[in-house]
Amino acid sequence: MPRSRPRQAPKHYPRVARVNEVVLEALAEELADLSDPRLGFVTLTGVEVSADLQVADVYYSVLGTDEEGAETAAALASAGPRLRTVLGRHVRMKYLPELRFREDPSVADGLRIDSLIRDLHPGPEPVDDPRRRRTKGER
């Protein structure tokens, strides 16, 4: 009976990493120029292009309420074809990846971890007391 090989993590190639960075820069520049009122305070946090360069998952975070997050998701989805066209002008690639916008889970995870830490250590919030500031000579 043949032995199965252990499952390995997908390989990350330097070319794909460079493509990720270029796609992120191009999309961030164009996103700043969009005038869709549904776009809230959105930040592109990362891009993961598949190894075959066919699909690009674009991660973003939104500051605001859940309703504003839903509006931003709809705005990004409707702006996807335009962003893809602009990407085609900025980046020369054999295949232009399909853009899939996904909310970055790390932001919500960070807020959850922050609240857990605050729950573990209840007490008065630290106040920035100007009298406690160090001068140049203090250590």
PDB file of N, CA and C in Angstrom, residues 21-103:
ATOM      1  N   GLU A  21       2.575  43.192  -3.554  1.00  0.00           N
ATOM      2  CA  GLU A  21       2.916  44.569  -3.193  1.00  0.00           C
ATOM      3  C   GLU A  21       2.505  45.550  -4.280  1.00  0.00           C
ATOM      4  N   VAL A  22       2.771  45.201  -5.530  1.00  0.00           N
ATOM      5  CA  VAL A  22       2.439  46.102  -6.640  1.00  0.00           C
ATOM      6  C   VAL A  22       0.930  46.269  -6.764  1.00  0.00           C
ATOM      7  N   VAL A  23       0.195  45.199  -6.626  1.00  0.00           N
ATOM      8  CA  VAL A  23      -1.263  45.267  -6.710  1.00  0.00           C
ATOM      9  C   VAL A  23      -1.804  46.122  -5.570  1.00  0.00           C
ATOM     10  N   LEU A  24      -1.285  45.938  -4.368  1.00  0.00           N
ATOM     11  CA  LEU A  24      -1.736  46.721  -3.220  1.00  0.00           C
ATOM     12  C   LEU A  24      -1.487  48.206  -3.443  1.00  0.00           C
ATOM     13  N   GLU A  25      -0.304  48.565  -3.918  1.00  0.00           N
ATOM     14  CA  GLU A  25       0.003  49.982  -4.165  1.00  0.00           C
ATOM     15  C   GLU A  25      -0.922  50.580  -5.215  1.00  0.00           C
ATOM     16  N   ALA A  26      -1.113  49.868  -6.325  1.00  0.00           N
ATOM     17  CA  ALA A  26      -1.946  50.391  -7.411  1.00  0.00           C
ATOM     18  C   ALA A  26      -3.392  50.566  -6.957  1.00  0.00           C
ATOM     19  N   LEU A  27      -3.913  49.590  -6.232  1.00  0.00           N
ATOM     20  CA  LEU A  27      -5.304  49.679  -5.781  1.00  0.00           C
ATOM     21  C   LEU A  27      -5.484  50.773  -4.731  1.00  0.00           C
ATOM     22  N   ALA A  28      -4.513  50.929  -3.833  1.00  0.00           N
ATOM     23  CA  ALA A  28      -4.609  51.959  -2.791  1.00  0.00           C
ATOM     24  C   ALA A  28      -4.604  53.352  -3.412  1.00  0.00           C
ATOM     25  N   GLU A  29      -3.762  53.559  -4.420  1.00  0.00           N
ATOM     26  CA  GLU A  29      -3.736  54.866  -5.093  1.00  0.00           C
ATOM     27  C   GLU A  29      -5.071  55.158  -5.759  1.00  0.00           C
ATOM     28  N   GLU A  30      -5.621  54.187  -6.445  1.00  0.00           N
ATOM     29  CA  GLU A  30      -6.884  54.404  -7.158  1.00  0.00           C
ATOM     30  C   GLU A  30      -8.046  54.527  -6.176  1.00  0.00           C
ATOM     31  N   LEU A  31      -8.001  53.805  -5.081  1.00  0.00           N
ATOM     32  CA  LEU A  31      -9.077  53.863  -4.095  1.00  0.00           C
ATOM     33  C   LEU A  31      -9.191  55.264  -3.505  1.00  0.00           C
ATOM     34  N   ALA A  32      -8.054  55.930  -3.349  1.00  0.00           N
ATOM     35  CA  ALA A  32      -8.070  57.294  -2.823  1.00  0.00           C
ATOM     36  C   ALA A  32      -8.772  58.254  -3.783  1.00  0.00           C
ATOM     37  N   ASP A  33      -8.785  57.939  -5.073  1.00  0.00           N
ATOM     38  CA  ASP A  33      -9.404  58.815  -6.068  1.00  0.00           C
ATOM     39  C   ASP A  33     -10.885  58.516  -6.304  1.00  0.00           C
ATOM     40  N   LEU A  34     -11.396  57.420  -5.775  1.00  0.00           N
ATOM     41  CA  LEU A  34     -12.810  57.086  -5.973  1.00  0.00           C
ATOM     42  C   LEU A  34     -13.686  58.065  -5.206  1.00  0.00           C
ATOM     43  N   SER A  35     -14.813  58.409  -5.804  1.00  0.00           N
ATOM     44  CA  SER A  35     -15.696  59.388  -5.174  1.00  0.00           C
ATOM     45  C   SER A  35     -17.039  58.778  -4.776  1.00  0.00           C
ATOM     46  N   ASP A  36     -17.064  57.498  -4.488  1.00  0.00           N
ATOM     47  CA  ASP A  36     -18.296  56.831  -4.084  1.00  0.00           C
ATOM     48  C   ASP A  36     -18.632  57.238  -2.646  1.00  0.00           C
ATOM     49  N   PRO A  37     -19.810  57.813  -2.423  1.00  0.00           N
ATOM     50  CA  PRO A  37     -20.153  58.243  -1.056  1.00  0.00           C
ATOM     51  C   PRO A  37     -20.329  57.078  -0.084  1.00  0.00           C
ATOM     52  N   ARG A  38     -20.506  55.868  -0.598  1.00  0.00           N
ATOM     53  CA  ARG A  38     -20.665  54.700   0.288  1.00  0.00           C
ATOM     54  C   ARG A  38     -19.338  54.269   0.893  1.00  0.00           C
ATOM     55  N   LEU A  39     -18.230  54.697   0.284  1.00  0.00           N
ATOM     56  CA  LEU A  39     -16.933  54.325   0.830  1.00  0.00           C
ATOM     57  C   LEU A  39     -16.697  55.103   2.108  1.00  0.00           C
ATOM     58  N   GLY A  40     -16.535  54.391   3.183  1.00  0.00           N
ATOM     59  CA  GLY A  40     -16.234  55.030   4.446  1.00  0.00           C
ATOM     60  C   GLY A  40     -14.737  55.214   4.585  1.00  0.00           C
ATOM     61  N   PHE A  41     -14.286  55.229   5.808  1.00  0.00           N
ATOM     62  CA  PHE A  41     -12.856  55.341   6.071  1.00  0.00           C
ATOM     63  C   PHE A  41     -12.274  53.939   5.917  1.00  0.00           C
ATOM     64  N   VAL A  42     -11.849  53.620   4.705  1.00  0.00           N
ATOM     65  CA  VAL A  42     -11.387  52.270   4.376  1.00  0.00           C
ATOM     66  C   VAL A  42      -9.884  52.290   4.152  1.00  0.00           C
ATOM     67  N   THR A  43      -9.238  51.228   4.615  1.00  0.00           N
ATOM     68  CA  THR A  43      -7.803  51.062   4.425  1.00  0.00           C
ATOM     69  C   THR A  43      -7.557  49.677   3.857  1.00  0.00           C
ATOM     70  N   LEU A  44      -6.780  49.620   2.774  1.00  0.00           N
ATOM     71  CA  LEU A  44      -6.382  48.322   2.240  1.00  0.00           C
ATOM     72  C   LEU A  44      -5.228  47.815   3.081  1.00  0.00           C
ATOM     73  N   THR A  45      -5.385  46.618   3.632  1.00  0.00           N
ATOM     74  CA  THR A  45      -4.373  46.090   4.548  1.00  0.00           C
ATOM     75  C   THR A  45      -3.478  45.038   3.922  1.00  0.00           C
ATOM     76  N   GLY A  46      -3.900  44.444   2.823  1.00  0.00           N
ATOM     77  CA  GLY A  46      -3.057  43.435   2.199  1.00  0.00           C
ATOM     78  C   GLY A  46      -3.706  42.840   0.966  1.00  0.00           C
ATOM     79  N   VAL A  47      -2.881  42.173   0.175  1.00  0.00           N
ATOM     80  CA  VAL A  47      -3.345  41.487  -1.026  1.00  0.00           C
ATOM     81  C   VAL A  47      -2.669  40.133  -1.070  1.00  0.00           C
ATOM     82  N   GLU A  48      -3.431  39.104  -1.377  1.00  0.00           N
ATOM     83  CA  GLU A  48      -2.876  37.762  -1.592  1.00  0.00           C
ATOM     84  C   GLU A  48      -3.303  37.299  -2.978  1.00  0.00           C
ATOM     85  N   VAL A  49      -2.334  37.266  -3.883  1.00  0.00           N
ATOM     86  CA  VAL A  49      -2.589  36.800  -5.235  1.00  0.00           C
ATOM     87  C   VAL A  49      -2.301  35.306  -5.272  1.00  0.00           C
ATOM     88  N   SER A  50      -3.170  34.549  -5.928  1.00  0.00           N
ATOM     89  CA  SER A  50      -2.967  33.107  -6.003  1.00  0.00           C
ATOM     90  C   SER A  50      -1.707  32.808  -6.810  1.00  0.00           C
ATOM     91  N   ALA A  51      -1.171  31.610  -6.645  1.00  0.00           N
ATOM     92  CA  ALA A  51       0.075  31.230  -7.311  1.00  0.00           C
ATOM     93  C   ALA A  51      -0.050  31.276  -8.828  1.00  0.00           C
ATOM     94  N   ASP A  52      -1.249  31.018  -9.354  1.00  0.00           N
ATOM     95  CA  ASP A  52      -1.441  31.066 -10.806  1.00  0.00           C
ATOM     96  C   ASP A  52      -1.829  32.466 -11.289  1.00  0.00           C
ATOM     97  N   LEU A  53      -1.847  33.450 -10.383  1.00  0.00           N
ATOM     98  CA  LEU A  53      -2.124  34.864 -10.680  1.00  0.00           C
ATOM     99  C   LEU A  53      -3.513  35.099 -11.270  1.00  0.00           C
ATOM    100  N   GLN A  54      -4.452  34.215 -10.992  1.00  0.00           N
ATOM    101  CA  GLN A  54      -5.804  34.344 -11.525  1.00  0.00           C
ATOM    102  C   GLN A  54      -6.742  35.099 -10.582  1.00  0.00           C
ATOM    103  N   VAL A  55      -6.485  35.026  -9.273  1.00  0.00           N
ATOM    104  CA  VAL A  55      -7.380  35.616  -8.276  1.00  0.00           C
ATOM    105  C   VAL A  55      -6.553  36.396  -7.267  1.00  0.00           C
ATOM    106  N   ALA A  56      -7.045  37.568  -6.896  1.00  0.00           N
ATOM    107  CA  ALA A  56      -6.395  38.381  -5.867  1.00  0.00           C
ATOM    108  C   ALA A  56      -7.411  38.665  -4.768  1.00  0.00           C
ATOM    109  N   ASP A  57      -7.103  38.204  -3.567  1.00  0.00           N
ATOM    110  CA  ASP A  57      -7.932  38.532  -2.409  1.00  0.00           C
ATOM    111  C   ASP A  57      -7.392  39.833  -1.822  1.00  0.00           C
ATOM    112  N   VAL A  58      -8.220  40.875  -1.821  1.00  0.00           N
ATOM    113  CA  VAL A  58      -7.832  42.192  -1.331  1.00  0.00           C
ATOM    114  C   VAL A  58      -8.462  42.368   0.042  1.00  0.00           C
ATOM    115  N   TYR A  59      -7.624  42.517   1.064  1.00  0.00           N
ATOM    116  CA  TYR A  59      -8.111  42.656   2.432  1.00  0.00           C
ATOM    117  C   TYR A  59      -8.177  44.131   2.803  1.00  0.00           C
ATOM    118  N   TYR A  60      -9.257  44.503   3.485  1.00  0.00           N
ATOM    119  CA  TYR A  60      -9.458  45.893   3.871  1.00  0.00           C
ATOM    120  C   TYR A  60     -10.029  45.963   5.278  1.00  0.00           C
ATOM    121  N   SER A  61      -9.879  47.136   5.895  1.00  0.00           N
ATOM    122  CA  SER A  61     -10.509  47.383   7.190  1.00  0.00           C
ATOM    123  C   SER A  61     -11.281  48.689   7.083  1.00  0.00           C
ATOM    124  N   VAL A  62     -12.360  48.769   7.847  1.00  0.00           N
ATOM    125  CA  VAL A  62     -13.232  49.935   7.825  1.00  0.00           C
ATOM    126  C   VAL A  62     -13.401  50.437   9.234  1.00  0.00           C
ATOM    127  N   LEU A  63     -13.252  51.736   9.411  1.00  0.00           N
ATOM    128  CA  LEU A  63     -13.523  52.350  10.690  1.00  0.00           C
ATOM    129  C   LEU A  63     -14.968  52.814  10.668  1.00  0.00           C
ATOM    130  N   GLY A  64     -15.743  52.374  11.618  1.00  0.00           N
ATOM    131  CA  GLY A  64     -17.138  52.796  11.675  1.00  0.00           C
ATOM    132  C   GLY A  64     -18.037  51.674  12.145  1.00  0.00           C
ATOM    133  N   THR A  65     -19.321  51.882  11.944  1.00  0.00           N
ATOM    134  CA  THR A  65     -20.320  50.920  12.392  1.00  0.00           C
ATOM    135  C   THR A  65     -20.404  49.747  11.418  1.00  0.00           C
ATOM    136  N   ASP A  66     -21.163  48.739  11.826  1.00  0.00           N
ATOM    137  CA  ASP A  66     -21.372  47.589  10.948  1.00  0.00           C
ATOM    138  C   ASP A  66     -22.113  47.994   9.678  1.00  0.00           C
ATOM    139  N   GLU A  67     -23.014  48.950   9.798  1.00  0.00           N
ATOM    140  CA  GLU A  67     -23.756  49.432   8.630  1.00  0.00           C
ATOM    141  C   GLU A  67     -22.805  50.109   7.634  1.00  0.00           C
ATOM    142  N   GLU A  68     -21.892  50.915   8.139  1.00  0.00           N
ATOM    143  CA  GLU A  68     -20.909  51.563   7.267  1.00  0.00           C
ATOM    144  C   GLU A  68     -19.984  50.530   6.640  1.00  0.00           C
ATOM    145  N   GLY A  69     -19.684  49.476   7.382  1.00  0.00           N
ATOM    146  CA  GLY A  69     -18.865  48.394   6.837  1.00  0.00           C
ATOM    147  C   GLY A  69     -19.568  47.683   5.694  1.00  0.00           C
ATOM    148  N   ALA A  70     -20.882  47.472   5.828  1.00  0.00           N
ATOM    149  CA  ALA A  70     -21.652  46.828   4.765  1.00  0.00           C
ATOM    150  C   ALA A  70     -21.733  47.722   3.529  1.00  0.00           C
ATOM    151  N   GLU A  71     -21.895  49.033   3.740  1.00  0.00           N
ATOM    152  CA  GLU A  71     -21.934  49.969   2.613  1.00  0.00           C
ATOM    153  C   GLU A  71     -20.586  50.004   1.896  1.00  0.00           C
ATOM    154  N   THR A  72     -19.513  49.971   2.657  1.00  0.00           N
ATOM    155  CA  THR A  72     -18.176  49.981   2.064  1.00  0.00           C
ATOM    156  C   THR A  72     -17.942  48.707   1.264  1.00  0.00           C
ATOM    157  N   ALA A  73     -18.395  47.571   1.788  1.00  0.00           N
ATOM    158  CA  ALA A  73     -18.250  46.304   1.067  1.00  0.00           C
ATOM    159  C   ALA A  73     -18.997  46.365  -0.266  1.00  0.00           C
ATOM    160  N   ALA A  74     -20.202  46.934  -0.245  1.00  0.00           N
ATOM    161  CA  ALA A  74     -20.975  47.064  -1.483  1.00  0.00           C
ATOM    162  C   ALA A  74     -20.285  48.009  -2.461  1.00  0.00           C
ATOM    163  N   ALA A  75     -19.725  49.100  -1.945  1.00  0.00           N
ATOM    164  CA  ALA A  75     -19.027  50.066  -2.804  1.00  0.00           C
ATOM    165  C   ALA A  75     -17.790  49.441  -3.433  1.00  0.00           C
ATOM    166  N   LEU A  76     -17.044  48.669  -2.666  1.00  0.00           N
ATOM    167  CA  LEU A  76     -15.851  48.013  -3.206  1.00  0.00           C
ATOM    168  C   LEU A  76     -16.228  46.976  -4.265  1.00  0.00           C
ATOM    169  N   ALA A  77     -17.302  46.247  -4.011  1.00  0.00           N
ATOM    170  CA  ALA A  77     -17.742  45.243  -4.985  1.00  0.00           C
ATOM    171  C   ALA A  77     -18.158  45.904  -6.297  1.00  0.00           C
ATOM    172  N   SER A  78     -18.847  47.036  -6.213  1.00  0.00           N
ATOM    173  CA  SER A  78     -19.262  47.713  -7.442  1.00  0.00           C
ATOM    174  C   SER A  78     -18.094  48.402  -8.136  1.00  0.00           C
ATOM    175  N   ALA A  79     -17.069  48.802  -7.377  1.00  0.00           N
ATOM    176  CA  ALA A  79     -15.899  49.447  -7.974  1.00  0.00           C
ATOM    177  C   ALA A  79     -14.876  48.426  -8.473  1.00  0.00           C
ATOM    178  N   GLY A  80     -15.103  47.156  -8.198  1.00  0.00           N
ATOM    179  CA  GLY A  80     -14.153  46.110  -8.578  1.00  0.00           C
ATOM    180  C   GLY A  80     -13.756  46.114 -10.039  1.00  0.00           C
ATOM    181  N   PRO A  81     -14.709  46.155 -10.981  1.00  0.00           N
ATOM    182  CA  PRO A  81     -14.318  46.166 -12.401  1.00  0.00           C
ATOM    183  C   PRO A  81     -13.469  47.383 -12.781  1.00  0.00           C
ATOM    184  N   ARG A  82     -13.816  48.552 -12.226  1.00  0.00           N
ATOM    185  CA  ARG A  82     -13.016  49.749 -12.527  1.00  0.00           C
ATOM    186  C   ARG A  82     -11.610  49.614 -11.948  1.00  0.00           C
ATOM    187  N   LEU A  83     -11.517  49.120 -10.714  1.00  0.00           N
ATOM    188  CA  LEU A  83     -10.204  48.939 -10.091  1.00  0.00           C
ATOM    189  C   LEU A  83      -9.375  47.924 -10.866  1.00  0.00           C
ATOM    190  N   ARG A  84     -10.016  46.910 -11.384  1.00  0.00           N
ATOM    191  CA  ARG A  84      -9.304  45.896 -12.164  1.00  0.00           C
ATOM    192  C   ARG A  84      -8.770  46.497 -13.464  1.00  0.00           C
ATOM    193  N   THR A  85      -9.563  47.361 -14.094  1.00  0.00           N
ATOM    194  CA  THR A  85      -9.123  48.034 -15.309  1.00  0.00           C
ATOM    195  C   THR A  85      -7.926  48.930 -15.033  1.00  0.00           C
ATOM    196  N   VAL A  86      -7.989  49.688 -13.960  1.00  0.00           N
ATOM    197  CA  VAL A  86      -6.876  50.563 -13.583  1.00  0.00           C
ATOM    198  C   VAL A  86      -5.643  49.723 -13.262  1.00  0.00           C
ATOM    199  N   LEU A  87      -5.850  48.609 -12.601  1.00  0.00           N
ATOM    200  CA  LEU A  87      -4.740  47.715 -12.287  1.00  0.00           C
ATOM    201  C   LEU A  87      -4.075  47.229 -13.576  1.00  0.00           C
ATOM    202  N   GLY A  88      -4.883  46.944 -14.589  1.00  0.00           N
ATOM    203  CA  GLY A  88      -4.342  46.510 -15.868  1.00  0.00           C
ATOM    204  C   GLY A  88      -3.482  47.560 -16.530  1.00  0.00           C
ATOM    205  N   ARG A  89      -3.779  48.841 -16.281  1.00  0.00           N
ATOM    206  CA  ARG A  89      -2.962  49.916 -16.844  1.00  0.00           C
ATOM    207  C   ARG A  89      -1.638  50.079 -16.093  1.00  0.00           C
ATOM    208  N   HIS A  90      -1.655  49.793 -14.788  1.00  0.00           N
ATOM    209  CA  HIS A  90      -0.461  49.990 -13.966  1.00  0.00           C
ATOM    210  C   HIS A  90       0.495  48.807 -13.988  1.00  0.00           C
ATOM    211  N   VAL A  91      -0.035  47.616 -14.144  1.00  0.00           N
ATOM    212  CA  VAL A  91       0.764  46.400 -14.011  1.00  0.00           C
ATOM    213  C   VAL A  91       0.665  45.590 -15.290  1.00  0.00           C
ATOM    214  N   ARG A  92       1.802  45.237 -15.858  1.00  0.00           N
ATOM    215  CA  ARG A  92       1.801  44.382 -17.046  1.00  0.00           C
ATOM    216  C   ARG A  92       1.887  42.929 -16.596  1.00  0.00           C
ATOM    217  N   MET A  93       0.798  42.227 -16.803  1.00  0.00           N
ATOM    218  CA  MET A  93       0.739  40.818 -16.427  1.00  0.00           C
ATOM    219  C   MET A  93       0.039  40.058 -17.547  1.00  0.00           C
ATOM    220  N   LYS A  94       0.392  38.801 -17.688  1.00  0.00           N
ATOM    221  CA  LYS A  94      -0.258  37.978 -18.701  1.00  0.00           C
ATOM    222  C   LYS A  94      -1.734  37.804 -18.370  1.00  0.00           C
ATOM    223  N   TYR A  95      -2.019  37.542 -17.109  1.00  0.00           N
ATOM    224  CA  TYR A  95      -3.398  37.400 -16.639  1.00  0.00           C
ATOM    225  C   TYR A  95      -3.657  38.479 -15.606  1.00  0.00           C
ATOM    226  N   LEU A  96      -4.744  39.181 -15.767  1.00  0.00           N
ATOM    227  CA  LEU A  96      -5.143  40.177 -14.792  1.00  0.00           C
ATOM    228  C   LEU A  96      -6.032  39.478 -13.763  1.00  0.00           C
ATOM    229  N   PRO A  97      -5.639  39.489 -12.501  1.00  0.00           N
ATOM    230  CA  PRO A  97      -6.398  38.708 -11.515  1.00  0.00           C
ATOM    231  C   PRO A  97      -7.792  39.281 -11.252  1.00  0.00           C
ATOM    232  N   GLU A  98      -8.692  38.370 -10.952  1.00  0.00           N
ATOM    233  CA  GLU A  98     -10.032  38.756 -10.504  1.00  0.00           C
ATOM    234  C   GLU A  98      -9.888  39.267  -9.080  1.00  0.00           C
ATOM    235  N   LEU A  99     -10.503  40.403  -8.766  1.00  0.00           N
ATOM    236  CA  LEU A  99     -10.387  41.004  -7.435  1.00  0.00           C
ATOM    237  C   LEU A  99     -11.547  40.548  -6.559  1.00  0.00           C
ATOM    238  N   ARG A 100     -11.195  40.000  -5.399  1.00  0.00           N
ATOM    239  CA  ARG A 100     -12.200  39.619  -4.399  1.00  0.00           C
ATOM    240  C   ARG A 100     -11.886  40.401  -3.134  1.00  0.00           C
ATOM    241  N   PHE A 101     -12.827  41.220  -2.695  1.00  0.00           N
ATOM    242  CA  PHE A 101     -12.619  42.056  -1.514  1.00  0.00           C
ATOM    243  C   PHE A 101     -13.118  41.323  -0.282  1.00  0.00           C
ATOM    244  N   ARG A 102     -12.259  41.292   0.733  1.00  0.00           N
ATOM    245  CA  ARG A 102     -12.583  40.604   1.989  1.00  0.00           C
ATOM    246  C   ARG A 102     -12.203  41.506   3.162  1.00  0.00           C
ATOM    247  N   GLU A 103     -13.086  41.563   4.143  1.00  0.00           N
ATOM    248  CA  GLU A 103     -12.771  42.358   5.331  1.00  0.00           C
ATOM    249  C   GLU A 103     -11.672  41.656   6.112  1.00  0.00           C
TER     250      GLU A 103
END
